[in-house]
Amino acid sequence: MDIKKCLFPVAGYGTRFLPVTKAMPKEILPILDKPLVQYGVEEAVEAGLKEIGFVTGRGKRAIEDHFDVSYELEHQIQGSGKEKMLDGIRNLIEQCTFSYTRQITMRGLGHAILTGRTVVGDEPFGVLLADDLCFGDEQGVLAQMAGLFKQFQCSIVAIEEVPAEETHKYGVIVGERLSDGIFRVTGMVEKPPPGEAPSNLAIIGRYILTPDIFEILERTEPGRNGEIQITDALLRQARERCVIAYKFQGRRFDCGSVEGFVDATNYCYENHYLQR
Ligand code: G1P
């Protein structure tokens, strides 16, 4: 079964970027001239996931407006030569459908994904965290994962090796190596305290999930930081069925941090903007 849907949990407050996120969603922060979330939707579309679902929250309406036409603006710039600056986003909008559901209380990524059940239904789906900005080597990261899904038909998490002193920021996996860069998950822990990480293989914000995850999430108790963690639900799925961890080919920038954001900006300027 092909994957058609991609969930974007975007309800988070973006506190690491205050004050800019006080009145503006962090997902709309630009890397050069494009908001972070647009890069994410482009990656999903490249992977064939064109039914986009946002798990949104208060203060996030700019995301809905971004993925819609702006008649007034388009009328204003008609004939000015600037229309082509909107070609990319218009083309994206035409290819996709967009659905929105609100997460009323912030109870963690697992809870956000469970909130998205109403727009996903009973089929496998992607999850993309827009503040992890990824550039795949030959294919986008979600496209690489969608290819693997055809082979394994189970949930897949993207992983990356991180320095030992950074493992406490991530979900960390251990697994049995099946082939180059592909592991069958045997253990998983959310944000292990320093010194307690079982490996340096960190989960980054790309997932393909099978829909049985929803029932598991319903039964998942709050974990690290008192939040319902997708990592805990995935560990149960790994024990009951199978979860694959995939070391993706490409680069990732943590745009939820100022350093990662600046690195991503410089990377895009050098590799994309100057090449235009
Ligand atoms: C979430 C997940 C974590 C994962 C990370 C990737 O954490 O809970 O397992 O490693 O995304 O970005 P967050 O960064 O939302 O705290």
mmCIF file of C-alpha atoms and ligand atoms in Angstrom:
data_model
loop_
_atom_site.group_PDB
_atom_site.id
_atom_site.type_symbol
_atom_site.label_atom_id
_atom_site.label_comp_id
_atom_site.label_asym_id
_atom_site.label_seq_id
_atom_site.Cartn_x
_atom_site.Cartn_y
_atom_site.Cartn_z
ATOM 1 C CA MET A 1 0.000 0.000 0.000
ATOM 2 C CA ASP A 2 1.387 3.401 -0.972
ATOM 3 C CA ILE A 3 1.571 6.099 1.636
ATOM 4 C CA LYS A 4 -0.468 9.168 0.764
ATOM 5 C CA LYS A 5 -0.744 11.140 3.986
ATOM 6 C CA CYS A 6 1.744 13.151 5.937
ATOM 7 C CA LEU A 7 1.100 14.592 9.370
ATOM 8 C CA PHE A 8 2.752 17.810 10.496
ATOM 9 C CA PRO A 9 2.574 18.397 14.243
ATOM 10 C CA VAL A 10 2.819 22.195 14.430
ATOM 11 C CA ALA A 11 1.126 23.098 17.698
ATOM 12 C CA GLY A 12 4.353 23.643 19.676
ATOM 13 C CA TYR A 13 5.071 27.076 21.112
ATOM 14 C CA GLY A 14 8.604 27.479 19.771
ATOM 15 C CA THR A 15 9.845 28.826 23.094
ATOM 16 C CA ARG A 16 13.485 28.486 22.057
ATOM 17 C CA PHE A 17 12.888 31.254 19.538
ATOM 18 C CA LEU A 18 11.134 33.792 21.725
ATOM 19 C CA PRO A 19 10.407 36.623 21.257
ATOM 20 C CA VAL A 20 10.048 36.056 17.480
ATOM 21 C CA THR A 21 7.569 33.207 18.070
ATOM 22 C CA LYS A 22 5.362 35.300 20.338
ATOM 23 C CA ALA A 23 2.977 36.247 17.533
ATOM 24 C CA MET A 24 4.331 34.098 14.704
ATOM 25 C CA PRO A 25 4.450 30.306 14.312
ATOM 26 C CA LYS A 26 7.993 28.949 14.416
ATOM 27 C CA GLU A 27 7.158 26.915 11.315
ATOM 28 C CA ILE A 28 6.820 30.151 9.329
ATOM 29 C CA LEU A 29 10.359 31.305 10.178
ATOM 30 C CA PRO A 30 12.160 31.667 6.855
ATOM 31 C CA ILE A 31 15.254 29.885 5.665
ATOM 32 C CA LEU A 32 16.131 32.490 3.023
ATOM 33 C CA ASP A 33 12.804 33.287 1.364
ATOM 34 C CA LYS A 34 10.825 30.157 2.197
ATOM 35 C CA PRO A 35 9.183 29.203 5.486
ATOM 36 C CA LEU A 36 10.474 26.077 7.206
ATOM 37 C CA VAL A 37 7.150 24.305 6.862
ATOM 38 C CA GLN A 38 7.168 24.729 3.087
ATOM 39 C CA TYR A 39 10.441 22.820 2.847
ATOM 40 C CA GLY A 40 8.732 20.062 4.823
ATOM 41 C CA VAL A 41 5.655 19.941 2.580
ATOM 42 C CA GLU A 42 7.908 19.890 -0.500
ATOM 43 C CA GLU A 43 9.764 16.910 0.951
ATOM 44 C CA ALA A 44 6.471 15.093 1.607
ATOM 45 C CA VAL A 45 5.216 15.771 -1.921
ATOM 46 C CA GLU A 46 8.480 14.518 -3.405
ATOM 47 C CA ALA A 47 7.839 11.265 -1.535
ATOM 48 C CA GLY A 48 4.330 11.093 -3.037
ATOM 49 C CA LEU A 49 2.585 12.156 0.193
ATOM 50 C CA LYS A 50 0.170 14.798 -1.016
ATOM 51 C CA GLU A 51 -2.557 14.632 1.595
ATOM 52 C CA ILE A 52 -1.152 16.973 4.177
ATOM 53 C CA GLY A 53 -2.565 17.021 7.704
ATOM 54 C CA PHE A 54 -1.610 19.633 10.258
ATOM 55 C CA VAL A 55 -2.034 19.125 13.962
ATOM 56 C CA THR A 56 -2.251 22.765 14.747
ATOM 57 C CA GLY A 57 -2.902 24.990 17.735
ATOM 58 C CA ARG A 58 -3.579 28.500 18.883
ATOM 59 C CA GLY A 59 -1.699 31.241 17.062
ATOM 60 C CA LYS A 60 -0.875 29.113 14.034
ATOM 61 C CA ARG A 61 -3.259 30.508 11.440
ATOM 62 C CA ALA A 62 -0.408 31.864 9.322
ATOM 63 C CA ILE A 63 0.274 28.253 8.312
ATOM 64 C CA GLU A 64 -3.242 27.880 6.897
ATOM 65 C CA ASP A 65 -2.926 31.172 5.053
ATOM 66 C CA HIS A 66 0.430 30.176 3.608
ATOM 67 C CA PHE A 67 -1.077 27.082 2.019
ATOM 68 C CA ASP A 68 -3.950 28.975 0.430
ATOM 69 C CA VAL A 69 -4.298 31.542 -2.333
ATOM 70 C CA SER A 70 -4.006 35.207 -1.430
ATOM 71 C CA TYR A 71 -6.297 36.897 -3.935
ATOM 72 C CA GLU A 72 -5.506 40.419 -2.882
ATOM 73 C CA LEU A 73 -1.741 39.930 -3.035
ATOM 74 C CA GLU A 74 -1.883 38.046 -6.312
ATOM 75 C CA HIS A 75 -4.093 40.727 -7.825
ATOM 76 C CA GLN A 76 -1.693 43.436 -6.611
ATOM 77 C CA ILE A 77 1.407 41.924 -8.157
ATOM 78 C CA GLN A 78 -0.221 40.869 -11.415
ATOM 79 C CA GLY A 79 1.846 42.175 -14.318
ATOM 80 C CA SER A 80 4.672 43.375 -12.062
ATOM 81 C CA GLY A 81 7.043 40.551 -12.933
ATOM 82 C CA LYS A 82 6.934 39.318 -9.348
ATOM 83 C CA GLU A 83 4.277 36.684 -9.957
ATOM 84 C CA LYS A 84 6.894 34.060 -10.581
ATOM 85 C CA MET A 85 8.026 34.356 -6.976
ATOM 86 C CA LEU A 86 4.776 32.643 -6.048
ATOM 87 C CA ASP A 87 5.078 29.863 -8.636
ATOM 88 C CA GLY A 88 6.637 27.372 -6.219
ATOM 89 C CA ILE A 89 4.048 27.697 -3.491
ATOM 90 C CA ARG A 90 1.160 27.843 -5.974
ATOM 91 C CA ASN A 91 2.380 24.693 -7.641
ATOM 92 C CA LEU A 92 2.634 22.984 -4.253
ATOM 93 C CA ILE A 93 -0.878 24.033 -3.236
ATOM 94 C CA GLU A 94 -2.310 22.706 -6.492
ATOM 95 C CA GLN A 95 -0.824 19.266 -5.901
ATOM 96 C CA CYS A 96 -1.957 18.811 -2.300
ATOM 97 C CA THR A 97 -4.939 18.753 -0.034
ATOM 98 C CA PHE A 98 -4.593 20.320 3.419
ATOM 99 C CA SER A 99 -6.487 19.294 6.531
ATOM 100 C CA TYR A 100 -6.264 20.792 9.983
ATOM 101 C CA THR A 101 -7.098 19.560 13.416
ATOM 102 C CA ARG A 102 -6.370 21.338 16.668
ATOM 103 C CA GLN A 103 -4.398 20.014 19.579
ATOM 104 C CA ILE A 104 -6.137 21.684 22.495
ATOM 105 C CA THR A 105 -3.610 20.766 25.178
ATOM 106 C CA MET A 106 0.111 20.220 24.581
ATOM 107 C CA ARG A 107 0.872 16.780 25.938
ATOM 108 C CA GLY A 108 3.818 15.712 23.811
ATOM 109 C CA LEU A 109 4.564 14.427 20.325
ATOM 110 C CA GLY A 110 2.756 11.121 20.926
ATOM 111 C CA HIS A 111 -0.362 13.044 21.920
ATOM 112 C CA ALA A 112 -0.038 15.315 18.861
ATOM 113 C CA ILE A 113 0.147 12.289 16.577
ATOM 114 C CA LEU A 114 -2.841 10.691 18.300
ATOM 115 C CA THR A 115 -4.747 13.952 17.755
ATOM 116 C CA GLY A 116 -3.996 13.555 14.044
ATOM 117 C CA ARG A 117 -5.807 10.220 13.911
ATOM 118 C CA THR A 118 -8.956 11.932 12.721
ATOM 119 C CA VAL A 119 -7.202 13.165 9.561
ATOM 120 C CA VAL A 120 -5.152 9.996 8.991
ATOM 121 C CA GLY A 121 -7.699 7.240 9.463
ATOM 122 C CA ASP A 122 -6.620 3.644 9.094
ATOM 123 C CA GLU A 123 -3.625 3.726 6.781
ATOM 124 C CA PRO A 124 0.154 4.092 7.056
ATOM 125 C CA PHE A 125 1.319 7.710 7.115
ATOM 126 C CA GLY A 126 4.361 9.931 7.362
ATOM 127 C CA VAL A 127 5.153 12.335 10.189
ATOM 128 C CA LEU A 128 7.395 15.296 9.532
ATOM 129 C CA LEU A 129 8.705 17.678 12.185
ATOM 130 C CA ALA A 130 9.335 20.851 10.238
ATOM 131 C CA ASP A 131 12.061 22.195 12.511
ATOM 132 C CA ASP A 132 14.276 19.307 11.458
ATOM 133 C CA LEU A 133 15.194 20.587 8.010
ATOM 134 C CA CYS A 134 16.561 17.781 5.837
ATOM 135 C CA PHE A 135 18.265 17.699 2.486
ATOM 136 C CA GLY A 136 18.612 14.198 1.070
ATOM 137 C CA ASP A 137 21.561 13.257 -1.105
ATOM 138 C CA GLU A 138 19.721 11.940 -4.134
ATOM 139 C CA GLN A 139 16.209 11.771 -2.799
ATOM 140 C CA GLY A 140 14.518 13.530 0.073
ATOM 141 C CA VAL A 141 14.568 11.709 3.395
ATOM 142 C CA LEU A 142 10.850 10.849 3.365
ATOM 143 C CA ALA A 143 11.173 9.488 -0.178
ATOM 144 C CA GLN A 144 14.044 7.272 0.971
ATOM 145 C CA MET A 145 11.864 6.029 3.838
ATOM 146 C CA ALA A 146 8.814 5.465 1.633
ATOM 147 C CA GLY A 147 10.995 3.197 -0.517
ATOM 148 C CA LEU A 148 11.998 1.209 2.563
ATOM 149 C CA PHE A 149 8.394 0.945 3.691
ATOM 150 C CA LYS A 150 7.561 -0.967 0.506
ATOM 151 C CA GLN A 151 10.120 -3.537 1.595
ATOM 152 C CA PHE A 152 9.388 -3.800 5.339
ATOM 153 C CA GLN A 153 5.710 -2.740 5.708
ATOM 154 C CA CYS A 154 6.286 -1.563 9.254
ATOM 155 C CA SER A 155 6.991 1.692 11.083
ATOM 156 C CA ILE A 156 10.271 3.385 10.212
ATOM 157 C CA VAL A 157 12.196 6.091 12.069
ATOM 158 C CA ALA A 158 15.009 8.128 10.549
ATOM 159 C CA ILE A 159 18.154 8.208 12.627
ATOM 160 C CA GLU A 160 21.442 10.041 12.674
ATOM 161 C CA GLU A 161 24.634 9.585 14.678
ATOM 162 C CA VAL A 162 25.021 12.440 17.133
ATOM 163 C CA PRO A 163 27.842 13.286 19.554
ATOM 164 C CA ALA A 164 27.427 11.513 22.923
ATOM 165 C CA GLU A 165 26.889 14.826 24.731
ATOM 166 C CA GLU A 166 23.816 15.529 22.604
ATOM 167 C CA THR A 167 21.901 12.265 23.008
ATOM 168 C CA HIS A 168 19.789 13.751 25.839
ATOM 169 C CA LYS A 169 17.973 15.912 23.268
ATOM 170 C CA TYR A 170 16.610 12.982 21.264
ATOM 171 C CA GLY A 171 14.903 9.645 21.224
ATOM 172 C CA VAL A 172 17.764 7.138 21.026
ATOM 173 C CA ILE A 173 17.568 3.646 19.560
ATOM 174 C CA VAL A 174 19.472 0.406 19.741
ATOM 175 C CA GLY A 175 18.957 -2.262 17.155
ATOM 176 C CA GLU A 176 20.104 -5.275 15.304
ATOM 177 C CA ARG A 177 21.893 -4.275 12.100
ATOM 178 C CA LEU A 178 20.138 -5.783 9.072
ATOM 179 C CA SER A 179 22.228 -4.098 6.395
ATOM 180 C CA ASP A 180 24.128 -0.886 5.821
ATOM 181 C CA GLY A 181 22.276 1.848 7.700
ATOM 182 C CA ILE A 182 19.220 -0.326 8.417
ATOM 183 C CA PHE A 183 18.456 -1.613 11.924
ATOM 184 C CA ARG A 184 15.646 -3.580 13.476
ATOM 185 C CA VAL A 185 14.880 -1.677 16.655
ATOM 186 C CA THR A 186 15.297 -3.637 19.888
ATOM 187 C CA GLY A 187 15.383 -0.740 22.328
ATOM 188 C CA MET A 188 14.443 2.916 22.425
ATOM 189 C CA VAL A 189 14.597 5.602 25.050
ATOM 190 C CA GLU A 190 13.329 9.161 24.976
ATOM 191 C CA LYS A 191 15.881 11.825 25.903
ATOM 192 C CA PRO A 192 18.169 9.664 28.062
ATOM 193 C CA PRO A 193 19.973 11.609 30.802
ATOM 194 C CA PRO A 194 23.683 12.233 30.090
ATOM 195 C CA GLY A 195 25.654 9.004 30.347
ATOM 196 C CA GLU A 196 22.591 6.754 30.042
ATOM 197 C CA ALA A 197 22.103 6.657 26.270
ATOM 198 C CA PRO A 198 22.203 3.106 24.892
ATOM 199 C CA SER A 199 23.855 4.353 21.666
ATOM 200 C CA ASN A 200 24.478 7.551 19.733
ATOM 201 C CA LEU A 201 21.767 6.807 17.147
ATOM 202 C CA ALA A 202 19.264 9.628 17.518
ATOM 203 C CA ILE A 203 15.780 9.737 16.024
ATOM 204 C CA ILE A 204 15.232 12.792 13.865
ATOM 205 C CA GLY A 205 11.902 14.279 12.865
ATOM 206 C CA ARG A 206 10.890 11.857 10.125
ATOM 207 C CA TYR A 207 8.648 8.861 10.738
ATOM 208 C CA ILE A 208 6.558 6.455 8.768
ATOM 209 C CA LEU A 209 3.979 4.886 11.047
ATOM 210 C CA THR A 210 1.527 2.062 10.619
ATOM 211 C CA PRO A 211 -1.950 2.919 11.920
ATOM 212 C CA ASP A 212 -1.880 0.404 14.793
ATOM 213 C CA ILE A 213 0.298 3.046 16.478
ATOM 214 C CA PHE A 214 -2.898 4.931 17.393
ATOM 215 C CA GLU A 215 -4.224 2.158 19.621
ATOM 216 C CA ILE A 216 -0.824 1.838 21.231
ATOM 217 C CA LEU A 217 -0.706 5.606 21.806
ATOM 218 C CA GLU A 218 -4.119 5.479 23.456
ATOM 219 C CA ARG A 219 -2.656 3.088 26.017
ATOM 220 C CA THR A 220 0.665 4.907 26.414
ATOM 221 C CA GLU A 221 1.168 6.569 29.794
ATOM 222 C CA PRO A 222 3.004 9.886 30.068
ATOM 223 C CA GLY A 223 6.759 9.314 29.993
ATOM 224 C CA ARG A 224 9.745 11.680 29.870
ATOM 225 C CA ASN A 225 8.795 15.215 30.967
ATOM 226 C CA GLY A 226 5.269 13.987 31.787
ATOM 227 C CA GLU A 227 4.414 13.878 28.065
ATOM 228 C CA ILE A 228 2.994 11.112 25.906
ATOM 229 C CA GLN A 229 6.025 10.098 23.908
ATOM 230 C CA ILE A 230 5.927 8.566 20.434
ATOM 231 C CA THR A 231 9.200 6.844 21.372
ATOM 232 C CA ASP A 232 7.439 4.822 24.107
ATOM 233 C CA ALA A 233 4.672 3.761 21.715
ATOM 234 C CA LEU A 234 7.212 2.824 19.049
ATOM 235 C CA LEU A 235 9.127 0.688 21.520
ATOM 236 C CA ARG A 236 5.976 -1.276 22.201
ATOM 237 C CA GLN A 237 5.391 -1.637 18.459
ATOM 238 C CA ALA A 238 8.991 -2.801 18.024
ATOM 239 C CA ARG A 239 8.444 -5.496 20.658
ATOM 240 C CA GLU A 240 5.072 -6.627 19.353
ATOM 241 C CA ARG A 241 5.855 -6.335 15.642
ATOM 242 C CA CYS A 242 8.808 -4.615 14.009
ATOM 243 C CA VAL A 243 10.190 -1.084 13.781
ATOM 244 C CA ILE A 244 13.009 -0.185 11.423
ATOM 245 C CA ALA A 245 15.558 2.548 12.113
ATOM 246 C CA TYR A 246 17.088 4.018 8.990
ATOM 247 C CA LYS A 247 20.259 6.061 8.797
ATOM 248 C CA PHE A 248 19.166 8.466 6.076
ATOM 249 C CA GLN A 249 21.459 9.764 3.365
ATOM 250 C CA GLY A 250 21.741 13.505 3.491
ATOM 251 C CA ARG A 251 22.006 16.357 5.944
ATOM 252 C CA ARG A 252 19.798 17.532 8.740
ATOM 253 C CA PHE A 253 19.680 20.886 10.492
ATOM 254 C CA ASP A 254 18.038 21.365 13.869
ATOM 255 C CA CYS A 255 16.223 24.575 13.059
ATOM 256 C CA GLY A 256 14.648 24.537 16.507
ATOM 257 C CA SER A 257 17.964 25.904 17.757
ATOM 258 C CA VAL A 258 19.533 29.207 16.762
ATOM 259 C CA GLU A 259 22.821 27.502 15.786
ATOM 260 C CA GLY A 260 21.084 24.938 13.555
ATOM 261 C CA PHE A 261 18.941 27.661 12.035
ATOM 262 C CA VAL A 262 21.971 29.773 11.124
ATOM 263 C CA ASP A 263 23.791 26.715 9.716
ATOM 264 C CA ALA A 264 20.749 25.829 7.596
ATOM 265 C CA THR A 265 20.517 29.390 6.327
ATOM 266 C CA ASN A 266 24.189 29.450 5.318
ATOM 267 C CA TYR A 267 23.904 26.008 3.722
ATOM 268 C CA CYS A 268 20.874 27.032 1.656
ATOM 269 C CA TYR A 269 22.484 30.312 0.680
ATOM 270 C CA GLU A 270 25.615 28.592 -0.584
ATOM 271 C CA ASN A 271 24.058 25.483 -2.091
ATOM 272 C CA HIS A 272 20.686 26.673 -3.340
ATOM 273 C CA TYR A 273 20.499 30.441 -3.569
ATOM 274 C CA LEU A 274 23.864 31.095 -5.232
ATOM 275 C CA GLN A 275 23.208 28.230 -7.663
ATOM 276 C CA ARG A 276 19.929 29.677 -8.920
HETATM 277 C C1 G1P B 1 10.950 14.814 19.378
HETATM 278 C C2 G1P B 1 10.937 13.346 19.803
HETATM 279 C C3 G1P B 1 12.359 12.793 19.884
HETATM 280 C C4 G1P B 1 13.074 13.033 18.569
HETATM 281 C C5 G1P B 1 13.000 14.519 18.176
HETATM 282 C C6 G1P B 1 13.538 14.735 16.772
HETATM 283 O O1 G1P B 1 11.525 15.576 20.416
HETATM 284 O O2 G1P B 1 10.279 13.229 21.050
HETATM 285 O O3 G1P B 1 12.313 11.419 20.163
HETATM 286 O O4 G1P B 1 14.417 12.613 18.691
HETATM 287 O O5 G1P B 1 11.650 14.993 18.177
HETATM 288 O O6 G1P B 1 13.566 16.080 16.440
HETATM 289 P P1 G1P B 1 11.404 17.183 20.504
HETATM 290 O O7 G1P B 1 12.539 17.710 19.690
HETATM 291 O O8 G1P B 1 10.064 17.541 19.944
HETATM 292 O O9 G1P B 1 11.557 17.508 21.950
#
